[in-house]
Amino acid sequence: MTVAQELTHARSYMNIQKVRFGDLFTVQEEIDQDILDDIVLKMLLQPLIENAILHGFQHCQPCQEAGGTASGSGVPGEPPVLTVRARNLGDAVRFQICSPATRENFLRIQEILNQVPDVPCNNYGISSIRNRLEIAYNHEAQYFYELDGEGVLTATIQIPRRYTRG
């Protein structure tokens, strides 16, 4: 599907979760318009967003108090931000989902990513994304997580643009 279609699907999912969880988080988008017609795998972003909501916001103490600044609202009393980025890097398309997380969340994700791909595990979302990217993009796509000093976890998927142009 196109990046535009994938983003529409991701927005629908986030809207459902906002109804479900109320003011637990807000959404910020940073989207480069010139990649909206690029082609990507279906359901590329939704598992990343789901993990951010279920494992980041629900278990983030400042989030639960609705007064923290994790993931960047920066304003006490405002819910933290789930940031969705889709960027044109020239030779690649980069997607990022940023949300609050603990060091324990990050270490658990790293453990999952370091598991042997063919070994069954209970963490379907993370391992599924990795496997789908490897198959669709001939092991050339990048998929990784970073945790900054502010407690913001960034999930990144980067795909060579030669695969995304129709």
PDB file of N, CA, C and O in Angstrom, residues 42-113:
ATOM      1  N   LYS A  42       1.934  -3.516   4.073  1.00  0.00           N
ATOM      2  CA  LYS A  42       0.758  -3.242   4.892  1.00  0.00           C
ATOM      3  C   LYS A  42       1.100  -3.498   6.356  1.00  0.00           C
ATOM      4  O   LYS A  42       1.911  -4.369   6.672  1.00  0.00           O
ATOM      5  N   MET A  43       0.431  -2.749   7.224  1.00  0.00           N
ATOM      6  CA  MET A  43       0.568  -2.954   8.677  1.00  0.00           C
ATOM      7  C   MET A  43       2.019  -2.811   9.134  1.00  0.00           C
ATOM      8  O   MET A  43       2.484  -3.535  10.001  1.00  0.00           O
ATOM      9  N   LEU A  44       2.717  -1.870   8.570  1.00  0.00           N
ATOM     10  CA  LEU A  44       4.101  -1.625   8.946  1.00  0.00           C
ATOM     11  C   LEU A  44       4.179  -0.824  10.246  1.00  0.00           C
ATOM     12  O   LEU A  44       4.963  -1.134  11.137  1.00  0.00           O
ATOM     13  N   LEU A  45       3.326   0.189  10.380  1.00  0.00           N
ATOM     14  CA  LEU A  45       3.397   1.085  11.533  1.00  0.00           C
ATOM     15  C   LEU A  45       2.522   0.660  12.703  1.00  0.00           C
ATOM     16  O   LEU A  45       2.866   0.917  13.854  1.00  0.00           O
ATOM     17  N   GLN A  46       1.405   0.032  12.430  1.00  0.00           N
ATOM     18  CA  GLN A  46       0.457  -0.292  13.499  1.00  0.00           C
ATOM     19  C   GLN A  46       1.073  -1.113  14.637  1.00  0.00           C
ATOM     20  O   GLN A  46       0.851  -0.796  15.803  1.00  0.00           O
ATOM     21  N   PRO A  47       1.885  -2.139  14.370  1.00  0.00           N
ATOM     22  CA  PRO A  47       2.484  -2.878  15.498  1.00  0.00           C
ATOM     23  C   PRO A  47       3.434  -2.013  16.334  1.00  0.00           C
ATOM     24  O   PRO A  47       3.513  -2.177  17.548  1.00  0.00           O
ATOM     25  N   LEU A  48       4.141  -1.081  15.690  1.00  0.00           N
ATOM     26  CA  LEU A  48       5.025  -0.178  16.437  1.00  0.00           C
ATOM     27  C   LEU A  48       4.209   0.748  17.330  1.00  0.00           C
ATOM     28  O   LEU A  48       4.567   0.996  18.488  1.00  0.00           O
ATOM     29  N   ILE A  49       3.115   1.254  16.792  1.00  0.00           N
ATOM     30  CA  ILE A  49       2.241   2.139  17.557  1.00  0.00           C
ATOM     31  C   ILE A  49       1.584   1.370  18.693  1.00  0.00           C
ATOM     32  O   ILE A  49       1.488   1.856  19.826  1.00  0.00           O
ATOM     33  N   GLU A  50       1.137   0.166  18.415  1.00  0.00           N
ATOM     34  CA  GLU A  50       0.522  -0.671  19.446  1.00  0.00           C
ATOM     35  C   GLU A  50       1.490  -0.917  20.599  1.00  0.00           C
ATOM     36  O   GLU A  50       1.124  -0.773  21.770  1.00  0.00           O
ATOM     37  N   ASN A  51       2.736  -1.263  20.275  1.00  0.00           N
ATOM     38  CA  ASN A  51       3.725  -1.485  21.327  1.00  0.00           C
ATOM     39  C   ASN A  51       3.976  -0.211  22.128  1.00  0.00           C
ATOM     40  O   ASN A  51       4.104  -0.262  23.356  1.00  0.00           O
ATOM     41  N   ALA A  52       4.039   0.925  21.450  1.00  0.00           N
ATOM     42  CA  ALA A  52       4.268   2.197  22.145  1.00  0.00           C
ATOM     43  C   ALA A  52       3.142   2.474  23.136  1.00  0.00           C
ATOM     44  O   ALA A  52       3.384   2.873  24.279  1.00  0.00           O
ATOM     45  N   ILE A  53       1.918   2.248  22.718  1.00  0.00           N
ATOM     46  CA  ILE A  53       0.771   2.524  23.589  1.00  0.00           C
ATOM     47  C   ILE A  53       0.694   1.518  24.731  1.00  0.00           C
ATOM     48  O   ILE A  53       0.576   1.895  25.903  1.00  0.00           O
ATOM     49  N   LEU A  54       0.781   0.254  24.401  1.00  0.00           N
ATOM     50  CA  LEU A  54       0.587  -0.782  25.423  1.00  0.00           C
ATOM     51  C   LEU A  54       1.756  -0.921  26.377  1.00  0.00           C
ATOM     52  O   LEU A  54       1.566  -1.230  27.551  1.00  0.00           O
ATOM     53  N   HIS A  55       2.974  -0.702  25.884  1.00  0.00           N
ATOM     54  CA  HIS A  55       4.147  -0.924  26.736  1.00  0.00           C
ATOM     55  C   HIS A  55       4.836   0.358  27.159  1.00  0.00           C
ATOM     56  O   HIS A  55       5.715   0.333  28.006  1.00  0.00           O
ATOM     57  N   GLY A  56       4.473   1.461  26.566  1.00  0.00           N
ATOM     58  CA  GLY A  56       5.063   2.743  26.931  1.00  0.00           C
ATOM     59  C   GLY A  56       4.132   3.554  27.789  1.00  0.00           C
ATOM     60  O   GLY A  56       4.343   3.732  28.979  1.00  0.00           O
ATOM     61  N   PHE A  57       3.037   4.009  27.214  1.00  0.00           N
ATOM     62  CA  PHE A  57       2.144   4.917  27.923  1.00  0.00           C
ATOM     63  C   PHE A  57       1.449   4.263  29.107  1.00  0.00           C
ATOM     64  O   PHE A  57       1.301   4.871  30.154  1.00  0.00           O
ATOM     65  N   GLN A  58       1.017   3.018  28.968  1.00  0.00           N
ATOM     66  CA  GLN A  58       0.288   2.373  30.060  1.00  0.00           C
ATOM     67  C   GLN A  58       1.168   2.090  31.263  1.00  0.00           C
ATOM     68  O   GLN A  58       0.678   1.965  32.373  1.00  0.00           O
ATOM     69  N   HIS A  59       2.471   1.974  31.052  1.00  0.00           N
ATOM     70  CA  HIS A  59       3.368   1.641  32.153  1.00  0.00           C
ATOM     71  C   HIS A  59       4.287   2.795  32.534  1.00  0.00           C
ATOM     72  O   HIS A  59       5.249   2.615  33.245  1.00  0.00           O
ATOM     73  N   CYS A  60       3.976   3.975  32.050  1.00  0.00           N
ATOM     74  CA  CYS A  60       4.791   5.151  32.306  1.00  0.00           C
ATOM     75  C   CYS A  60       4.162   5.929  33.457  1.00  0.00           C
ATOM     76  O   CYS A  60       3.050   6.417  33.325  1.00  0.00           O
ATOM     77  N   GLN A  61       4.852   6.017  34.578  1.00  0.00           N
ATOM     78  CA  GLN A  61       4.293   6.707  35.742  1.00  0.00           C
ATOM     79  C   GLN A  61       3.880   8.139  35.432  1.00  0.00           C
ATOM     80  O   GLN A  61       2.769   8.532  35.751  1.00  0.00           O
ATOM     81  N   PRO A  62       4.737   8.955  34.788  1.00  0.00           N
ATOM     82  CA  PRO A  62       4.281  10.311  34.468  1.00  0.00           C
ATOM     83  C   PRO A  62       3.048  10.307  33.574  1.00  0.00           C
ATOM     84  O   PRO A  62       2.212  11.186  33.668  1.00  0.00           O
ATOM     85  N   CYS A  63       2.927   9.306  32.704  1.00  0.00           N
ATOM     86  CA  CYS A  63       1.769   9.244  31.822  1.00  0.00           C
ATOM     87  C   CYS A  63       0.512   8.982  32.629  1.00  0.00           C
ATOM     88  O   CYS A  63      -0.530   9.586  32.409  1.00  0.00           O
ATOM     89  N   GLN A  64       0.601   8.055  33.563  1.00  0.00           N
ATOM     90  CA  GLN A  64      -0.556   7.712  34.368  1.00  0.00           C
ATOM     91  C   GLN A  64      -0.992   8.884  35.234  1.00  0.00           C
ATOM     92  O   GLN A  64      -2.172   9.053  35.508  1.00  0.00           O
ATOM     93  N   GLU A  65      -0.039   9.705  35.635  1.00  0.00           N
ATOM     94  CA  GLU A  65      -0.381  10.866  36.443  1.00  0.00           C
ATOM     95  C   GLU A  65      -0.870  12.011  35.569  1.00  0.00           C
ATOM     96  O   GLU A  65      -1.317  13.028  36.074  1.00  0.00           O
ATOM     97  N   ALA A  66      -0.766  11.847  34.236  1.00  0.00           N
ATOM     98  CA  ALA A  66      -1.175  12.863  33.258  1.00  0.00           C
ATOM     99  C   ALA A  66      -0.528  14.207  33.539  1.00  0.00           C
ATOM    100  O   ALA A  66      -1.076  15.243  33.234  1.00  0.00           O
ATOM    101  N   GLY A  67       0.641  14.151  34.143  1.00  0.00           N
ATOM    102  CA  GLY A  67       1.321  15.401  34.404  1.00  0.00           C
ATOM    103  C   GLY A  67       2.774  15.335  34.040  1.00  0.00           C
ATOM    104  O   GLY A  67       3.509  16.286  34.237  1.00  0.00           O
ATOM    105  N   GLY A  68       3.206  14.227  33.491  1.00  0.00           N
ATOM    106  CA  GLY A  68       4.619  14.076  33.194  1.00  0.00           C
ATOM    107  C   GLY A  68       4.995  14.699  31.878  1.00  0.00           C
ATOM    108  O   GLY A  68       4.156  15.152  31.125  1.00  0.00           O
ATOM    109  N   THR A  69       6.274  14.700  31.632  1.00  0.00           N
ATOM    110  CA  THR A  69       6.760  15.260  30.383  1.00  0.00           C
ATOM    111  C   THR A  69       7.464  14.212  29.543  1.00  0.00           C
ATOM    112  O   THR A  69       8.143  14.527  28.590  1.00  0.00           O
ATOM    113  N   ALA A  70       7.293  12.943  29.882  1.00  0.00           N
ATOM    114  CA  ALA A  70       7.930  11.897  29.094  1.00  0.00           C
ATOM    115  C   ALA A  70       7.458  11.982  27.651  1.00  0.00           C
ATOM    116  O   ALA A  70       6.311  12.255  27.378  1.00  0.00           O
ATOM    117  N   SER A  71       8.362  11.769  26.755  1.00  0.00           N
ATOM    118  CA  SER A  71       8.141  11.828  25.323  1.00  0.00           C
ATOM    119  C   SER A  71       7.653  13.175  24.867  1.00  0.00           C
ATOM    120  O   SER A  71       6.940  13.308  23.909  1.00  0.00           O
ATOM    121  N   GLY A  72       8.001  14.128  25.631  1.00  0.00           N
ATOM    122  CA  GLY A  72       8.074  15.413  25.085  1.00  0.00           C
ATOM    123  C   GLY A  72       6.962  16.380  25.074  1.00  0.00           C
ATOM    124  O   GLY A  72       7.094  17.338  24.365  1.00  0.00           O
ATOM    125  N   SER A  73       5.897  16.270  25.805  1.00  0.00           N
ATOM    126  CA  SER A  73       5.011  17.428  25.775  1.00  0.00           C
ATOM    127  C   SER A  73       5.750  18.579  26.404  1.00  0.00           C
ATOM    128  O   SER A  73       5.585  19.720  26.008  1.00  0.00           O
ATOM    129  N   GLY A  74       6.604  18.272  27.396  1.00  0.00           N
ATOM    130  CA  GLY A  74       7.398  19.308  28.019  1.00  0.00           C
ATOM    131  C   GLY A  74       6.609  20.216  28.930  1.00  0.00           C
ATOM    132  O   GLY A  74       7.160  21.094  29.568  1.00  0.00           O
ATOM    133  N   VAL A  75       5.319  20.040  28.991  1.00  0.00           N
ATOM    134  CA  VAL A  75       4.472  20.914  29.784  1.00  0.00           C
ATOM    135  C   VAL A  75       3.808  20.104  30.890  1.00  0.00           C
ATOM    136  O   VAL A  75       3.036  19.185  30.599  1.00  0.00           O
ATOM    137  N   PRO A  76       4.119  20.411  32.155  1.00  0.00           N
ATOM    138  CA  PRO A  76       3.465  19.692  33.246  1.00  0.00           C
ATOM    139  C   PRO A  76       1.948  19.797  33.115  1.00  0.00           C
ATOM    140  O   PRO A  76       1.408  20.841  32.753  1.00  0.00           O
ATOM    141  N   GLY A  77       1.276  18.690  33.389  1.00  0.00           N
ATOM    142  CA  GLY A  77      -0.173  18.661  33.311  1.00  0.00           C
ATOM    143  C   GLY A  77      -0.709  18.232  31.965  1.00  0.00           C
ATOM    144  O   GLY A  77      -1.885  17.989  31.819  1.00  0.00           O
ATOM    145  N   GLU A  78       0.157  18.154  30.954  1.00  0.00           N
ATOM    146  CA  GLU A  78      -0.273  17.694  29.638  1.00  0.00           C
ATOM    147  C   GLU A  78       0.201  16.272  29.405  1.00  0.00           C
ATOM    148  O   GLU A  78       1.278  15.891  29.853  1.00  0.00           O
ATOM    149  N   PRO A  79      -0.611  15.480  28.700  1.00  0.00           N
ATOM    150  CA  PRO A  79      -0.203  14.097  28.442  1.00  0.00           C
ATOM    151  C   PRO A  79       1.017  14.043  27.531  1.00  0.00           C
ATOM    152  O   PRO A  79       1.254  14.960  26.748  1.00  0.00           O
ATOM    153  N   PRO A  80       1.783  12.981  27.633  1.00  0.00           N
ATOM    154  CA  PRO A  80       2.951  12.814  26.770  1.00  0.00           C
ATOM    155  C   PRO A  80       2.537  12.613  25.311  1.00  0.00           C
ATOM    156  O   PRO A  80       1.381  12.364  25.007  1.00  0.00           O
ATOM    157  N   VAL A  81       3.513  12.703  24.445  1.00  0.00           N
ATOM    158  CA  VAL A  81       3.265  12.710  23.007  1.00  0.00           C
ATOM    159  C   VAL A  81       3.745  11.407  22.368  1.00  0.00           C
ATOM    160  O   VAL A  81       4.839  10.935  22.655  1.00  0.00           O
ATOM    161  N   LEU A  82       2.915  10.874  21.490  1.00  0.00           N
ATOM    162  CA  LEU A  82       3.301   9.791  20.588  1.00  0.00           C
ATOM    163  C   LEU A  82       3.617  10.475  19.261  1.00  0.00           C
ATOM    164  O   LEU A  82       2.745  11.101  18.659  1.00  0.00           O
ATOM    165  N   THR A  83       4.866  10.403  18.842  1.00  0.00           N
ATOM    166  CA  THR A  83       5.279  11.067  17.608  1.00  0.00           C
ATOM    167  C   THR A  83       5.406  10.036  16.493  1.00  0.00           C
ATOM    168  O   THR A  83       6.029   8.992  16.674  1.00  0.00           O
ATOM    169  N   VAL A  84       4.802  10.348  15.356  1.00  0.00           N
ATOM    170  CA  VAL A  84       4.870   9.507  14.163  1.00  0.00           C
ATOM    171  C   VAL A  84       5.598  10.311  13.097  1.00  0.00           C
ATOM    172  O   VAL A  84       5.164  11.396  12.723  1.00  0.00           O
ATOM    173  N   ARG A  85       6.713   9.766  12.619  1.00  0.00           N
ATOM    174  CA  ARG A  85       7.502  10.439  11.588  1.00  0.00           C
ATOM    175  C   ARG A  85       7.586   9.559  10.341  1.00  0.00           C
ATOM    176  O   ARG A  85       7.759   8.344  10.448  1.00  0.00           O
ATOM    177  N   ALA A  86       7.507  10.204   9.190  1.00  0.00           N
ATOM    178  CA  ALA A  86       7.762   9.546   7.905  1.00  0.00           C
ATOM    179  C   ALA A  86       8.599  10.526   7.107  1.00  0.00           C
ATOM    180  O   ALA A  86       8.133  11.606   6.749  1.00  0.00           O
ATOM    181  N   ARG A  87       9.854  10.143   6.859  1.00  0.00           N
ATOM    182  CA  ARG A  87      10.821  11.073   6.271  1.00  0.00           C
ATOM    183  C   ARG A  87      11.422  10.534   4.974  1.00  0.00           C
ATOM    184  O   ARG A  87      11.680   9.334   4.855  1.00  0.00           O
ATOM    185  N   ASN A  88      11.675  11.449   4.057  1.00  0.00           N
ATOM    186  CA  ASN A  88      12.395  11.142   2.830  1.00  0.00           C
ATOM    187  C   ASN A  88      13.864  11.464   3.074  1.00  0.00           C
ATOM    188  O   ASN A  88      14.213  12.616   3.307  1.00  0.00           O
ATOM    189  N   LEU A  89      14.713  10.454   3.052  1.00  0.00           N
ATOM    190  CA  LEU A  89      16.148  10.664   3.237  1.00  0.00           C
ATOM    191  C   LEU A  89      16.892  10.695   1.909  1.00  0.00           C
ATOM    192  O   LEU A  89      18.113  10.621   1.879  1.00  0.00           O
ATOM    193  N   GLY A  90      16.156  10.775   0.833  1.00  0.00           N
ATOM    194  CA  GLY A  90      16.774  10.764  -0.497  1.00  0.00           C
ATOM    195  C   GLY A  90      16.861   9.355  -1.036  1.00  0.00           C
ATOM    196  O   GLY A  90      16.086   8.959  -1.887  1.00  0.00           O
ATOM    197  N   ASP A  91      17.774   8.574  -0.485  1.00  0.00           N
ATOM    198  CA  ASP A  91      17.937   7.187  -0.938  1.00  0.00           C
ATOM    199  C   ASP A  91      17.184   6.190  -0.062  1.00  0.00           C
ATOM    200  O   ASP A  91      17.246   4.989  -0.283  1.00  0.00           O
ATOM    201  N   ALA A  92      16.435   6.686   0.927  1.00  0.00           N
ATOM    202  CA  ALA A  92      15.683   5.806   1.824  1.00  0.00           C
ATOM    203  C   ALA A  92      14.463   6.543   2.384  1.00  0.00           C
ATOM    204  O   ALA A  92      14.415   7.776   2.379  1.00  0.00           O
ATOM    205  N   VAL A  93      13.517   5.759   2.854  1.00  0.00           N
ATOM    206  CA  VAL A  93      12.362   6.281   3.582  1.00  0.00           C
ATOM    207  C   VAL A  93      12.521   5.811   5.018  1.00  0.00           C
ATOM    208  O   VAL A  93      12.816   4.631   5.270  1.00  0.00           O
ATOM    209  N   ARG A  94      12.364   6.741   5.955  1.00  0.00           N
ATOM    210  CA  ARG A  94      12.518   6.399   7.373  1.00  0.00           C
ATOM    211  C   ARG A  94      11.205   6.664   8.098  1.00  0.00           C
ATOM    212  O   ARG A  94      10.633   7.738   8.000  1.00  0.00           O
ATOM    213  N   PHE A  95      10.756   5.649   8.836  1.00  0.00           N
ATOM    214  CA  PHE A  95       9.591   5.764   9.704  1.00  0.00           C
ATOM    215  C   PHE A  95      10.076   5.681  11.140  1.00  0.00           C
ATOM    216  O   PHE A  95      10.906   4.830  11.464  1.00  0.00           O
ATOM    217  N   GLN A  96       9.528   6.538  11.993  1.00  0.00           N
ATOM    218  CA  GLN A  96       9.876   6.495  13.407  1.00  0.00           C
ATOM    219  C   GLN A  96       8.621   6.689  14.251  1.00  0.00           C
ATOM    220  O   GLN A  96       7.777   7.528  13.927  1.00  0.00           O
ATOM    221  N   ILE A  97       8.546   5.911  15.306  1.00  0.00           N
ATOM    222  CA  ILE A  97       7.504   6.047  16.312  1.00  0.00           C
ATOM    223  C   ILE A  97       8.227   6.313  17.628  1.00  0.00           C
ATOM    224  O   ILE A  97       9.065   5.510  18.059  1.00  0.00           O
ATOM    225  N   CYS A  98       7.921   7.446  18.253  1.00  0.00           N
ATOM    226  CA  CYS A  98       8.590   7.861  19.490  1.00  0.00           C
ATOM    227  C   CYS A  98       7.565   7.910  20.620  1.00  0.00           C
ATOM    228  O   CYS A  98       6.477   8.465  20.451  1.00  0.00           O
ATOM    229  N   SER A  99       7.948   7.359  21.763  1.00  0.00           N
ATOM    230  CA  SER A  99       7.055   7.317  22.919  1.00  0.00           C
ATOM    231  C   SER A  99       7.883   7.161  24.189  1.00  0.00           C
ATOM    232  O   SER A  99       9.052   6.798  24.131  1.00  0.00           O
ATOM    233  N   PRO A 100       7.276   7.414  25.341  1.00  0.00           N
ATOM    234  CA  PRO A 100       8.013   7.228  26.588  1.00  0.00           C
ATOM    235  C   PRO A 100       8.290   5.747  26.839  1.00  0.00           C
ATOM    236  O   PRO A 100       7.526   4.889  26.404  1.00  0.00           O
ATOM    237  N   ALA A 101       9.380   5.485  27.514  1.00  0.00           N
ATOM    238  CA  ALA A 101       9.726   4.099  27.858  1.00  0.00           C
ATOM    239  C   ALA A 101      10.723   4.108  29.005  1.00  0.00           C
ATOM    240  O   ALA A 101      11.403   5.094  29.245  1.00  0.00           O
ATOM    241  N   THR A 102      10.783   2.990  29.659  1.00  0.00           N
ATOM    242  CA  THR A 102      11.784   2.806  30.707  1.00  0.00           C
ATOM    243  C   THR A 102      12.985   2.075  30.112  1.00  0.00           C
ATOM    244  O   THR A 102      12.901   1.489  29.025  1.00  0.00           O
ATOM    245  N   ARG A 103      14.063   2.095  30.823  1.00  0.00           N
ATOM    246  CA  ARG A 103      15.247   1.336  30.399  1.00  0.00           C
ATOM    247  C   ARG A 103      14.914  -0.154  30.317  1.00  0.00           C
ATOM    248  O   ARG A 103      15.391  -0.859  29.431  1.00  0.00           O
ATOM    249  N   GLU A 104      14.061  -0.625  31.225  1.00  0.00           N
ATOM    250  CA  GLU A 104      13.652  -2.037  31.208  1.00  0.00           C
ATOM    251  C   GLU A 104      12.907  -2.371  29.916  1.00  0.00           C
ATOM    252  O   GLU A 104      13.108  -3.438  29.344  1.00  0.00           O
ATOM    253  N   ASN A 105      12.002  -1.460  29.470  1.00  0.00           N
ATOM    254  CA  ASN A 105      11.303  -1.664  28.195  1.00  0.00           C
ATOM    255  C   ASN A 105      12.312  -1.828  27.063  1.00  0.00           C
ATOM    256  O   ASN A 105      12.212  -2.741  26.243  1.00  0.00           O
ATOM    257  N   PHE A 106      13.274  -0.903  27.024  1.00  0.00           N
ATOM    258  CA  PHE A 106      14.283  -0.904  25.970  1.00  0.00           C
ATOM    259  C   PHE A 106      15.107  -2.190  25.989  1.00  0.00           C
ATOM    260  O   PHE A 106      15.329  -2.812  24.946  1.00  0.00           O
ATOM    261  N   LEU A 107      15.555  -2.614  27.160  1.00  0.00           N
ATOM    262  CA  LEU A 107      16.369  -3.824  27.259  1.00  0.00           C
ATOM    263  C   LEU A 107      15.579  -5.058  26.835  1.00  0.00           C
ATOM    264  O   LEU A 107      16.125  -5.962  26.190  1.00  0.00           O
ATOM    265  N   ARG A 108      14.298  -5.100  27.162  1.00  0.00           N
ATOM    266  CA  ARG A 108      13.454  -6.230  26.767  1.00  0.00           C
ATOM    267  C   ARG A 108      13.318  -6.278  25.243  1.00  0.00           C
ATOM    268  O   ARG A 108      13.392  -7.338  24.629  1.00  0.00           O
ATOM    269  N   ILE A 109      13.129  -5.120  24.621  1.00  0.00           N
ATOM    270  CA  ILE A 109      13.030  -5.065  23.159  1.00  0.00           C
ATOM    271  C   ILE A 109      14.332  -5.532  22.522  1.00  0.00           C
ATOM    272  O   ILE A 109      14.326  -6.303  21.560  1.00  0.00           O
ATOM    273  N   GLN A 110      15.468  -5.090  23.070  1.00  0.00           N
ATOM    274  CA  GLN A 110      16.764  -5.511  22.531  1.00  0.00           C
ATOM    275  C   GLN A 110      16.919  -7.026  22.649  1.00  0.00           C
ATOM    276  O   GLN A 110      17.436  -7.672  21.733  1.00  0.00           O
ATOM    277  N   GLU A 111      16.471  -7.578  23.748  1.00  0.00           N
ATOM    278  CA  GLU A 111      16.526  -9.033  23.945  1.00  0.00           C
ATOM    279  C   GLU A 111      15.711  -9.749  22.872  1.00  0.00           C
ATOM    280  O   GLU A 111      16.153 -10.744  22.292  1.00  0.00           O
ATOM    281  N   ILE A 112      14.529  -9.250  22.585  1.00  0.00           N
ATOM    282  CA  ILE A 112      13.662  -9.848  21.569  1.00  0.00           C
ATOM    283  C   ILE A 112      14.317  -9.750  20.194  1.00  0.00           C
ATOM    284  O   ILE A 112      14.345 -10.713  19.429  1.00  0.00           O
ATOM    285  N   LEU A 113      14.861  -8.579  19.870  1.00  0.00           N
ATOM    286  CA  LEU A 113      15.483  -8.386  18.564  1.00  0.00           C
ATOM    287  C   LEU A 113      16.718  -9.258  18.383  1.00  0.00           C
ATOM    288  O   LEU A 113      17.073  -9.619  17.256  1.00  0.00           O
TER     289      LEU A 113
END
